[in-house]
Amino acid sequence: MSHEYSLVTIFGGSGFLGRHVVRALASRGWRVRVAVRRPDLAVYLQPLGRVGQIHAVQANLRYPESVEAAASGSALIINLVGILFQRGQQRFDAVQAEGAGVVARAAARAGARLIHVSAIGADTESPSLYARSKARGEQAVRDEMPSAPIFRPSIVFGPEDDFFNRFAALARVSPALPLIGGGHTRFQPVFVGDVATAIAKAADGATTPATTYELGGPEIKSFKEMMEFVLTTIERRRLLLPIPFAIAELQAAVMQLLPKPLLTPDQVQLLRRDNVVSAEAERDGRTLPGLGIDPTSIAAIVPSYLWRFRKTGQFRPRTS
Ligand SMILES: NC(=O)c1ccc[n+]([C@@H]2O[C@H](COP(=O)([O-])OP(=O)(O)OC[C@H]3O[C@@H](n4cnc5c(N)ncnc54)[C@H](OP(=O)(O)O)[C@@H]3O)[C@@H](O)[C@H]2O)c1
């Protein structure tokens, strides 16, 4: 489908998922407006499209007027804004709950379609504030723009991811990797390129209106299995140290003071629940395969960017 000259505004377009969504939409012919808090830091996105096809404007979800200005004139709005921990004014509720409503209202006023990205685990009853704010954000979207597709990914992997890169980096310097709550929490890691393709399909109008999709990869892996996968990939032997949730929470209370904490008490709460595609979403086809996307495995992608954490640090090309 050609979208030549149609304007899409992507909030959070400068993030990890954002750059892949920007590239996918630009390659489909959209004019892309990336709405970010610091447009000067988003110039690296411009080469992802043709000259003049991608540009950045200033917007902060905590300031509704800036969101409204950024949304004006758009045919489509995509909200990828999320935070992993709270800092200063950046609170889960302000950004992921109220902020989602602000974007949805701006989309409705602009007469634009909306695509919203949430997360598996979004639940008003969750012990995690992150997950509760994601659920409130979804509700705000449903109130303002009932027809919008919502995507809930499991943990997302790709060259710039926060998960595999962080634990591989930790394994390089630490004699042990932590198994929070024993490492039993199950995940369904999903490739960033597959999430971007799903969003691009929604932009094409190929999703069912008012539907919440749950995006997971081809395999379910426990936290422990993912740590083992990291260690095998980077060819390092490390102790896998089970840490009960209560102890992890105490440690996280200290760690959360760091500028970019590895773990916060709220993330420990999140780890108390599995993060996998629900049986209902599978049954209804509200999944990647349901959208005609064959999900990519971690084995096909992760070694290509974790190689630098190997002891020798030398590149070994994949043979298969
Ligand atoms: N990565 C995962 O494993 C994963 C899993 C499930 C769901 N998700 C969801 O997927 C979406 C994208 O995640 P990601 O991994 O790409 O996150 P990310 O790399 O942290 O990017 C988040 C984006 O949000 C922007 N942002 C933060 N606060 C803002 C505010 N107040 N106003 C405007 N923009 C703001 C950031 O820009 P600044 O430079 O301005 O901070 C950045 O562009 C999020 O909704 C996230 O919750 C991600």
mmCIF file of C-alpha atoms and ligand atoms in Angstrom:
data_model
loop_
_atom_site.group_PDB
_atom_site.id
_atom_site.type_symbol
_atom_site.label_atom_id
_atom_site.label_comp_id
_atom_site.label_asym_id
_atom_site.label_seq_id
_atom_site.Cartn_x
_atom_site.Cartn_y
_atom_site.Cartn_z
ATOM 1 C CA MET A 1 0.000 0.000 0.000
ATOM 2 C CA SER A 2 1.397 3.449 -0.867
ATOM 3 C CA HIS A 3 1.305 6.203 1.750
ATOM 4 C CA GLU A 4 3.207 8.736 -0.345
ATOM 5 C CA TYR A 5 2.845 12.182 1.295
ATOM 6 C CA SER A 6 0.607 10.972 4.204
ATOM 7 C CA LEU A 7 1.922 12.267 7.502
ATOM 8 C CA VAL A 8 2.484 9.991 10.512
ATOM 9 C CA THR A 9 3.535 11.437 13.869
ATOM 10 C CA ILE A 10 5.452 9.011 16.064
ATOM 11 C CA PHE A 11 5.674 9.850 19.771
ATOM 12 C CA GLY A 12 8.659 8.014 21.290
ATOM 13 C CA GLY A 13 10.131 7.622 17.797
ATOM 14 C CA SER A 14 13.646 8.188 19.152
ATOM 15 C CA GLY A 15 13.616 5.062 21.342
ATOM 16 C CA PHE A 16 14.736 1.471 20.786
ATOM 17 C CA LEU A 17 11.491 0.359 19.095
ATOM 18 C CA GLY A 18 11.025 3.844 17.646
ATOM 19 C CA ARG A 19 13.920 3.783 15.171
ATOM 20 C CA HIS A 20 12.653 0.462 13.727
ATOM 21 C CA VAL A 21 9.106 1.807 13.404
ATOM 22 C CA VAL A 22 10.403 5.022 11.786
ATOM 23 C CA ARG A 23 12.371 2.945 9.252
ATOM 24 C CA ALA A 24 9.411 0.624 8.515
ATOM 25 C CA LEU A 25 6.984 3.520 7.983
ATOM 26 C CA ALA A 26 9.466 5.558 5.918
ATOM 27 C CA SER A 27 10.088 2.569 3.632
ATOM 28 C CA ARG A 28 6.320 2.413 3.059
ATOM 29 C CA GLY A 29 6.292 5.999 1.828
ATOM 30 C CA TRP A 30 4.962 7.847 4.888
ATOM 31 C CA ARG A 31 6.232 11.308 5.739
ATOM 32 C CA VAL A 32 7.442 10.812 9.308
ATOM 33 C CA ARG A 33 7.280 13.391 12.076
ATOM 34 C CA VAL A 34 9.129 12.179 15.160
ATOM 35 C CA ALA A 35 7.796 13.883 18.296
ATOM 36 C CA VAL A 36 10.436 13.857 21.023
ATOM 37 C CA ARG A 37 11.452 15.807 24.091
ATOM 38 C CA ARG A 38 14.870 16.679 22.568
ATOM 39 C CA PRO A 39 14.547 16.954 18.771
ATOM 40 C CA ASP A 40 18.253 17.809 18.486
ATOM 41 C CA LEU A 41 19.056 14.298 19.744
ATOM 42 C CA ALA A 42 16.883 12.668 17.069
ATOM 43 C CA VAL A 43 18.775 13.869 13.976
ATOM 44 C CA TYR A 44 20.307 10.387 13.651
ATOM 45 C CA LEU A 45 16.866 9.197 12.460
ATOM 46 C CA GLN A 46 16.917 11.287 9.270
ATOM 47 C CA PRO A 47 19.126 8.903 7.230
ATOM 48 C CA LEU A 48 16.487 6.172 7.779
ATOM 49 C CA GLY A 49 14.413 7.798 5.015
ATOM 50 C CA ARG A 50 14.799 9.927 1.879
ATOM 51 C CA VAL A 51 15.975 13.537 2.140
ATOM 52 C CA GLY A 52 13.263 15.544 3.939
ATOM 53 C CA GLN A 53 11.082 12.485 4.619
ATOM 54 C CA ILE A 54 11.776 12.319 8.366
ATOM 55 C CA HIS A 55 11.891 15.299 10.708
ATOM 56 C CA ALA A 56 11.724 15.830 14.464
ATOM 57 C CA VAL A 57 9.547 18.190 16.513
ATOM 58 C CA GLN A 58 9.439 18.889 20.237
ATOM 59 C CA ALA A 59 6.732 17.265 22.379
ATOM 60 C CA ASN A 60 6.456 16.056 25.957
ATOM 61 C CA LEU A 61 3.459 13.902 26.954
ATOM 62 C CA ARG A 62 3.343 15.758 30.272
ATOM 63 C CA TYR A 63 2.526 18.964 28.355
ATOM 64 C CA PRO A 64 -0.749 18.457 26.398
ATOM 65 C CA GLU A 65 -0.326 21.631 24.281
ATOM 66 C CA SER A 66 2.993 20.322 22.928
ATOM 67 C CA VAL A 67 1.320 16.998 22.045
ATOM 68 C CA GLU A 68 -1.565 18.715 20.322
ATOM 69 C CA ALA A 69 0.795 20.888 18.262
ATOM 70 C CA ALA A 70 2.859 17.857 17.257
ATOM 71 C CA ALA A 71 -0.247 15.870 16.276
ATOM 72 C CA SER A 72 -1.811 18.493 14.038
ATOM 73 C CA GLY A 73 -2.179 17.616 10.380
ATOM 74 C CA SER A 74 -1.369 13.914 10.893
ATOM 75 C CA ALA A 75 -3.269 11.103 9.191
ATOM 76 C CA LEU A 76 -1.858 8.627 11.713
ATOM 77 C CA ILE A 77 -0.396 8.871 15.207
ATOM 78 C CA ILE A 78 1.692 6.168 16.876
ATOM 79 C CA ASN A 79 2.424 6.271 20.600
ATOM 80 C CA LEU A 80 5.586 4.387 21.584
ATOM 81 C CA VAL A 81 6.298 6.380 24.729
ATOM 82 C CA GLY A 82 7.186 4.398 27.821
ATOM 83 C CA ILE A 83 9.569 4.541 30.776
ATOM 84 C CA LEU A 84 11.158 1.683 32.708
ATOM 85 C CA PHE A 85 11.708 3.546 35.962
ATOM 86 C CA GLN A 86 10.508 6.790 37.538
ATOM 87 C CA ARG A 87 12.748 9.849 37.827
ATOM 88 C CA GLY A 88 11.761 13.376 38.825
ATOM 89 C CA GLN A 89 8.617 14.397 36.906
ATOM 90 C CA GLN A 90 8.756 11.245 34.793
ATOM 91 C CA ARG A 91 6.175 9.201 36.758
ATOM 92 C CA PHE A 92 4.516 6.055 35.374
ATOM 93 C CA ASP A 93 1.044 7.550 35.751
ATOM 94 C CA ALA A 94 1.949 10.896 34.176
ATOM 95 C CA VAL A 95 3.687 9.352 31.151
ATOM 96 C CA GLN A 96 2.056 5.951 30.557
ATOM 97 C CA ALA A 97 -1.490 6.508 31.887
ATOM 98 C CA GLU A 98 -2.370 10.220 31.566
ATOM 99 C CA GLY A 99 0.167 10.659 28.743
ATOM 100 C CA ALA A 100 -1.514 7.905 26.700
ATOM 101 C CA GLY A 101 -4.841 9.708 27.149
ATOM 102 C CA VAL A 102 -3.289 13.023 26.080
ATOM 103 C CA VAL A 103 -2.000 11.447 22.834
ATOM 104 C CA ALA A 104 -5.340 9.714 22.168
ATOM 105 C CA ARG A 105 -7.244 12.985 22.690
ATOM 106 C CA ALA A 106 -4.852 14.812 20.362
ATOM 107 C CA ALA A 107 -5.338 12.082 17.733
ATOM 108 C CA ALA A 108 -9.131 12.396 18.017
ATOM 109 C CA ARG A 109 -8.934 16.203 17.661
ATOM 110 C CA ALA A 110 -6.610 15.921 14.649
ATOM 111 C CA GLY A 111 -8.987 13.404 13.023
ATOM 112 C CA ALA A 112 -6.066 10.949 12.851
ATOM 113 C CA ARG A 113 -5.990 7.198 13.318
ATOM 114 C CA LEU A 114 -4.078 5.973 16.393
ATOM 115 C CA ILE A 115 -1.826 2.994 17.116
ATOM 116 C CA HIS A 116 -0.890 2.533 20.760
ATOM 117 C CA VAL A 117 1.909 0.407 22.215
ATOM 118 C CA SER A 118 1.413 -0.982 25.721
ATOM 119 C CA ALA A 119 3.004 -4.111 27.269
ATOM 120 C CA ILE A 120 2.082 -7.683 28.168
ATOM 121 C CA GLY A 121 1.244 -7.633 31.867
ATOM 122 C CA ALA A 122 -0.797 -4.406 31.653
ATOM 123 C CA ASP A 123 -3.320 -4.996 34.398
ATOM 124 C CA THR A 124 -5.099 -2.718 36.864
ATOM 125 C CA GLU A 125 -4.643 -5.473 39.508
ATOM 126 C CA SER A 126 -0.907 -5.954 38.958
ATOM 127 C CA PRO A 127 1.418 -5.528 41.953
ATOM 128 C CA SER A 128 3.596 -3.375 39.651
ATOM 129 C CA LEU A 129 2.894 0.330 39.228
ATOM 130 C CA TYR A 130 4.414 0.145 35.700
ATOM 131 C CA ALA A 131 1.862 -2.515 34.687
ATOM 132 C CA ARG A 132 -1.048 -0.696 36.355
ATOM 133 C CA SER A 133 -0.156 2.548 34.556
ATOM 134 C CA LYS A 134 0.038 0.663 31.231
ATOM 135 C CA ALA A 135 -3.475 -0.709 31.889
ATOM 136 C CA ARG A 136 -4.775 2.778 32.685
ATOM 137 C CA GLY A 137 -3.140 4.038 29.484
ATOM 138 C CA GLU A 138 -4.946 1.349 27.472
ATOM 139 C CA GLN A 139 -8.243 2.327 29.094
ATOM 140 C CA ALA A 140 -7.646 5.999 28.250
ATOM 141 C CA VAL A 141 -7.027 4.992 24.617
ATOM 142 C CA ARG A 142 -10.208 2.903 24.552
ATOM 143 C CA ASP A 143 -12.178 5.866 26.007
ATOM 144 C CA GLU A 144 -10.861 8.416 23.504
ATOM 145 C CA MET A 145 -10.234 6.329 20.368
ATOM 146 C CA PRO A 146 -12.088 2.996 20.754
ATOM 147 C CA SER A 147 -11.097 1.740 17.294
ATOM 148 C CA ALA A 148 -7.319 2.037 17.861
ATOM 149 C CA PRO A 149 -5.282 -1.167 17.710
ATOM 150 C CA ILE A 150 -3.197 -1.692 20.851
ATOM 151 C CA PHE A 151 -0.004 -3.757 20.821
ATOM 152 C CA ARG A 152 1.318 -5.452 23.927
ATOM 153 C CA PRO A 153 4.819 -6.867 23.343
ATOM 154 C CA SER A 154 6.587 -9.264 25.696
ATOM 155 C CA ILE A 155 10.231 -8.372 26.265
ATOM 156 C CA VAL A 156 11.655 -6.955 23.016
ATOM 157 C CA PHE A 157 15.101 -7.943 21.701
ATOM 158 C CA GLY A 158 17.295 -6.441 18.992
ATOM 159 C CA PRO A 159 20.749 -4.864 18.584
ATOM 160 C CA GLU A 160 20.048 -1.909 20.905
ATOM 161 C CA ASP A 161 17.929 -3.805 23.467
ATOM 162 C CA ASP A 162 18.103 -3.170 27.182
ATOM 163 C CA PHE A 163 17.792 -6.783 28.300
ATOM 164 C CA PHE A 164 20.299 -9.088 26.581
ATOM 165 C CA ASN A 165 22.911 -6.306 26.251
ATOM 166 C CA ARG A 166 22.634 -5.419 29.943
ATOM 167 C CA PHE A 167 22.986 -8.963 31.258
ATOM 168 C CA ALA A 168 25.813 -9.750 28.825
ATOM 169 C CA ALA A 169 27.592 -6.604 30.037
ATOM 170 C CA LEU A 170 26.990 -7.662 33.646
ATOM 171 C CA ALA A 171 28.381 -11.152 32.926
ATOM 172 C CA ARG A 172 31.557 -9.561 31.606
ATOM 173 C CA VAL A 173 32.352 -7.931 34.957
ATOM 174 C CA SER A 174 30.508 -10.024 37.549
ATOM 175 C CA PRO A 175 31.227 -13.581 38.734
ATOM 176 C CA ALA A 176 27.469 -14.278 39.013
ATOM 177 C CA LEU A 177 24.157 -13.450 37.351
ATOM 178 C CA PRO A 178 21.067 -13.023 39.542
ATOM 179 C CA LEU A 179 18.045 -15.304 39.208
ATOM 180 C CA ILE A 180 15.348 -13.060 40.661
ATOM 181 C CA GLY A 181 12.695 -15.145 42.442
ATOM 182 C CA GLY A 182 14.673 -18.250 41.416
ATOM 183 C CA GLY A 183 14.553 -17.328 37.715
ATOM 184 C CA HIS A 184 11.210 -19.088 37.079
ATOM 185 C CA THR A 185 9.345 -16.130 35.498
ATOM 186 C CA ARG A 186 8.537 -16.998 31.883
ATOM 187 C CA PHE A 187 9.031 -14.609 28.938
ATOM 188 C CA GLN A 188 8.331 -14.784 25.226
ATOM 189 C CA PRO A 189 11.067 -12.541 23.756
ATOM 190 C CA VAL A 190 9.941 -10.841 20.563
ATOM 191 C CA PHE A 191 12.190 -9.379 17.828
ATOM 192 C CA VAL A 192 12.022 -5.594 17.482
ATOM 193 C CA GLY A 193 11.797 -5.955 13.693
ATOM 194 C CA ASP A 194 8.693 -8.151 14.055
ATOM 195 C CA VAL A 195 7.040 -5.612 16.385
ATOM 196 C CA ALA A 196 7.819 -2.833 13.881
ATOM 197 C CA THR A 197 6.339 -4.941 11.054
ATOM 198 C CA ALA A 198 3.161 -5.506 13.102
ATOM 199 C CA ILE A 199 2.860 -1.742 13.656
ATOM 200 C CA ALA A 200 3.491 -1.079 9.950
ATOM 201 C CA LYS A 201 0.701 -3.551 9.102
ATOM 202 C CA ALA A 202 -1.614 -1.674 11.448
ATOM 203 C CA ALA A 203 -0.600 1.540 9.667
ATOM 204 C CA ASP A 204 -1.623 -0.181 6.407
ATOM 205 C CA GLY A 205 -5.038 -0.864 7.985
ATOM 206 C CA ALA A 206 -4.417 -4.622 8.138
ATOM 207 C CA THR A 207 -5.420 -4.981 11.811
ATOM 208 C CA THR A 208 -8.895 -5.461 13.258
ATOM 209 C CA PRO A 209 -10.231 -2.220 14.802
ATOM 210 C CA ALA A 210 -10.534 -1.999 18.601
ATOM 211 C CA THR A 211 -8.307 -5.043 19.079
ATOM 212 C CA THR A 212 -5.489 -5.644 21.539
ATOM 213 C CA TYR A 213 -2.671 -7.735 20.062
ATOM 214 C CA GLU A 214 -0.152 -9.617 22.193
ATOM 215 C CA LEU A 215 3.244 -9.951 20.576
ATOM 216 C CA GLY A 216 5.622 -12.757 21.541
ATOM 217 C CA GLY A 217 8.383 -14.672 19.822
ATOM 218 C CA PRO A 218 8.386 -18.345 18.835
ATOM 219 C CA GLU A 219 9.716 -19.591 22.197
ATOM 220 C CA ILE A 220 8.816 -19.220 25.846
ATOM 221 C CA LYS A 221 11.862 -19.069 28.078
ATOM 222 C CA SER A 222 12.279 -18.750 31.825
ATOM 223 C CA PHE A 223 14.489 -15.985 33.182
ATOM 224 C CA LYS A 224 17.016 -18.704 34.077
ATOM 225 C CA GLU A 225 16.972 -20.112 30.530
ATOM 226 C CA MET A 226 17.563 -16.614 29.161
ATOM 227 C CA MET A 227 20.577 -16.134 31.457
ATOM 228 C CA GLU A 228 21.907 -19.536 30.305
ATOM 229 C CA PHE A 229 21.372 -18.465 26.688
ATOM 230 C CA VAL A 230 23.352 -15.239 27.305
ATOM 231 C CA LEU A 231 26.233 -17.143 28.902
ATOM 232 C CA THR A 232 26.347 -19.768 26.126
ATOM 233 C CA THR A 233 26.271 -17.035 23.488
ATOM 234 C CA ILE A 234 29.121 -15.049 24.993
ATOM 235 C CA GLU A 235 31.011 -18.232 25.912
ATOM 236 C CA ARG A 236 31.397 -17.392 29.579
ATOM 237 C CA ARG A 237 30.814 -19.518 32.662
ATOM 238 C CA ARG A 238 29.187 -17.683 35.537
ATOM 239 C CA LEU A 239 27.383 -18.668 38.714
ATOM 240 C CA LEU A 240 23.599 -18.375 38.418
ATOM 241 C CA LEU A 241 22.559 -17.126 41.830
ATOM 242 C CA PRO A 242 18.896 -17.568 42.925
ATOM 243 C CA ILE A 243 17.689 -14.486 44.839
ATOM 244 C CA PRO A 244 14.298 -14.635 46.614
ATOM 245 C CA PHE A 245 11.887 -11.859 45.599
ATOM 246 C CA ALA A 246 12.009 -10.266 49.090
ATOM 247 C CA ILE A 247 15.821 -10.000 49.027
ATOM 248 C CA ALA A 248 15.788 -8.765 45.412
ATOM 249 C CA GLU A 249 13.394 -6.022 46.455
ATOM 250 C CA LEU A 250 15.778 -4.841 49.170
ATOM 251 C CA GLN A 251 18.713 -4.847 46.742
ATOM 252 C CA ALA A 252 16.604 -3.071 44.113
ATOM 253 C CA ALA A 253 15.687 -0.380 46.656
ATOM 254 C CA VAL A 254 19.376 0.538 46.766
ATOM 255 C CA MET A 255 19.990 0.032 43.023
ATOM 256 C CA GLN A 256 17.139 2.335 42.056
ATOM 257 C CA LEU A 257 19.235 5.284 43.228
ATOM 258 C CA LEU A 258 21.639 4.706 40.316
ATOM 259 C CA PRO A 259 21.197 6.923 37.223
ATOM 260 C CA LYS A 260 20.124 3.912 35.082
ATOM 261 C CA PRO A 261 19.225 1.152 37.562
ATOM 262 C CA LEU A 262 19.624 -2.503 36.555
ATOM 263 C CA LEU A 263 16.640 -3.327 38.767
ATOM 264 C CA THR A 264 13.994 -1.370 40.685
ATOM 265 C CA PRO A 265 11.551 -2.611 43.357
ATOM 266 C CA ASP A 266 8.713 -2.130 40.840
ATOM 267 C CA GLN A 267 10.485 -4.352 38.306
ATOM 268 C CA VAL A 268 10.798 -7.040 40.983
ATOM 269 C CA GLN A 269 6.996 -6.852 41.314
ATOM 270 C CA LEU A 270 6.723 -7.208 37.532
ATOM 271 C CA LEU A 271 8.881 -10.341 37.664
ATOM 272 C CA ARG A 272 6.350 -12.011 39.965
ATOM 273 C CA ARG A 273 4.142 -12.684 36.930
ATOM 274 C CA ASP A 274 4.840 -14.499 33.655
ATOM 275 C CA ASN A 275 5.204 -12.260 30.599
ATOM 276 C CA VAL A 276 3.810 -14.405 27.784
ATOM 277 C CA VAL A 277 1.052 -14.210 25.173
ATOM 278 C CA SER A 278 -2.272 -15.226 26.752
ATOM 279 C CA ALA A 279 -4.235 -18.293 25.666
ATOM 280 C CA GLU A 280 -7.121 -15.967 24.699
ATOM 281 C CA ALA A 281 -4.941 -13.899 22.354
ATOM 282 C CA GLU A 282 -3.591 -17.145 20.774
ATOM 283 C CA ARG A 283 -7.117 -18.474 20.347
ATOM 284 C CA ASP A 284 -8.377 -15.260 18.714
ATOM 285 C CA GLY A 285 -5.299 -14.832 16.493
ATOM 286 C CA ARG A 286 -4.417 -11.505 18.146
ATOM 287 C CA THR A 287 -0.744 -12.421 17.702
ATOM 288 C CA LEU A 288 2.160 -12.075 15.256
ATOM 289 C CA PRO A 289 1.181 -15.251 13.338
ATOM 290 C CA GLY A 290 -2.410 -13.966 13.320
ATOM 291 C CA LEU A 291 -1.048 -10.906 11.470
ATOM 292 C CA GLY A 292 0.812 -13.143 9.025
ATOM 293 C CA ILE A 293 4.206 -12.530 10.662
ATOM 294 C CA ASP A 294 6.457 -15.520 11.311
ATOM 295 C CA PRO A 295 8.186 -14.600 14.607
ATOM 296 C CA THR A 296 11.980 -14.540 14.685
ATOM 297 C CA SER A 297 13.863 -16.538 17.339
ATOM 298 C CA ILE A 298 16.487 -15.122 19.711
ATOM 299 C CA ALA A 299 18.976 -17.670 18.332
ATOM 300 C CA ALA A 300 18.654 -16.100 14.858
ATOM 301 C CA ILE A 301 19.444 -12.552 16.011
ATOM 302 C CA VAL A 302 20.935 -12.149 19.492
ATOM 303 C CA PRO A 303 24.365 -13.771 18.816
ATOM 304 C CA SER A 304 24.951 -11.212 16.037
ATOM 305 C CA TYR A 305 25.106 -8.380 18.590
ATOM 306 C CA LEU A 306 26.257 -10.138 21.784
ATOM 307 C CA TRP A 307 29.482 -11.378 20.148
ATOM 308 C CA ARG A 308 31.311 -8.308 21.440
ATOM 309 C CA PHE A 309 30.852 -9.530 25.017
ATOM 310 C CA ARG A 310 32.748 -12.753 24.301
ATOM 311 C CA LYS A 311 36.104 -13.202 25.990
ATOM 312 C CA THR A 312 38.092 -12.697 22.795
ATOM 313 C CA GLY A 313 35.669 -10.028 21.544
ATOM 314 C CA GLN A 314 36.319 -11.271 18.022
ATOM 315 C CA PHE A 315 33.608 -11.574 15.462
ATOM 316 C CA ARG A 316 32.657 -15.080 14.449
ATOM 317 C CA PRO A 317 30.218 -14.974 11.533
ATOM 318 C CA ARG A 318 27.149 -17.144 11.777
ATOM 319 C CA THR A 319 27.347 -20.232 9.610
ATOM 320 C CA SER A 320 23.648 -21.034 9.417
HETATM 321 N N1 LIG B 1 11.633 -2.716 25.132
HETATM 322 C C1 LIG B 1 10.843 -3.666 25.623
HETATM 323 O O1 LIG B 1 11.293 -4.778 25.985
HETATM 324 C C2 LIG B 1 9.357 -3.408 25.723
HETATM 325 C C3 LIG B 1 8.527 -4.447 26.182
HETATM 326 C C4 LIG B 1 7.160 -4.225 26.277
HETATM 327 C C5 LIG B 1 6.627 -2.984 25.950
HETATM 328 N N2 LIG B 1 7.448 -1.982 25.533
HETATM 329 C C6 LIG B 1 6.853 -0.679 25.213
HETATM 330 O O2 LIG B 1 7.205 -0.312 23.890
HETATM 331 C C7 LIG B 1 7.313 1.114 23.813
HETATM 332 C C8 LIG B 1 8.689 1.480 23.257
HETATM 333 O O3 LIG B 1 9.667 0.933 24.140
HETATM 334 P P1 LIG B 1 11.234 1.166 23.898
HETATM 335 O O4 LIG B 1 11.927 -0.045 24.387
HETATM 336 O O5 LIG B 1 11.476 1.664 22.538
HETATM 337 O O6 LIG B 1 11.497 2.343 24.948
HETATM 338 P P2 LIG B 1 12.651 3.465 24.939
HETATM 339 O O7 LIG B 1 13.795 3.051 24.090
HETATM 340 O O8 LIG B 1 12.912 3.794 26.363
HETATM 341 O O9 LIG B 1 11.923 4.687 24.224
HETATM 342 C C9 LIG B 1 10.922 5.379 24.871
HETATM 343 C C10 LIG B 1 10.629 6.645 24.118
HETATM 344 O O10 LIG B 1 9.703 7.437 24.903
HETATM 345 C C11 LIG B 1 10.169 8.788 24.909
HETATM 346 N N3 LIG B 1 9.661 9.487 26.108
HETATM 347 C C12 LIG B 1 9.851 9.175 27.412
HETATM 348 N N4 LIG B 1 9.199 10.048 28.195
HETATM 349 C C13 LIG B 1 8.577 10.943 27.370
HETATM 350 C C14 LIG B 1 7.735 12.055 27.581
HETATM 351 N N5 LIG B 1 7.405 12.492 28.806
HETATM 352 N N6 LIG B 1 7.250 12.712 26.489
HETATM 353 C C15 LIG B 1 7.584 12.328 25.235
HETATM 354 N N7 LIG B 1 8.373 11.252 24.967
HETATM 355 C C16 LIG B 1 8.868 10.585 26.026
HETATM 356 C C17 LIG B 1 11.669 8.651 24.873
HETATM 357 O O11 LIG B 1 12.254 9.837 24.423
HETATM 358 P P3 LIG B 1 13.159 10.767 25.381
HETATM 359 O O12 LIG B 1 14.468 10.770 24.697
HETATM 360 O O13 LIG B 1 12.456 12.050 25.331
HETATM 361 O O14 LIG B 1 13.215 10.157 26.744
HETATM 362 C C18 LIG B 1 11.836 7.523 23.857
HETATM 363 O O15 LIG B 1 11.753 8.041 22.538
HETATM 364 C C19 LIG B 1 7.047 1.640 25.226
HETATM 365 O O16 LIG B 1 5.699 1.977 25.371
HETATM 366 C C20 LIG B 1 7.361 0.427 26.099
HETATM 367 O O17 LIG B 1 6.678 0.476 27.333
HETATM 368 C C21 LIG B 1 8.803 -2.162 25.405
#
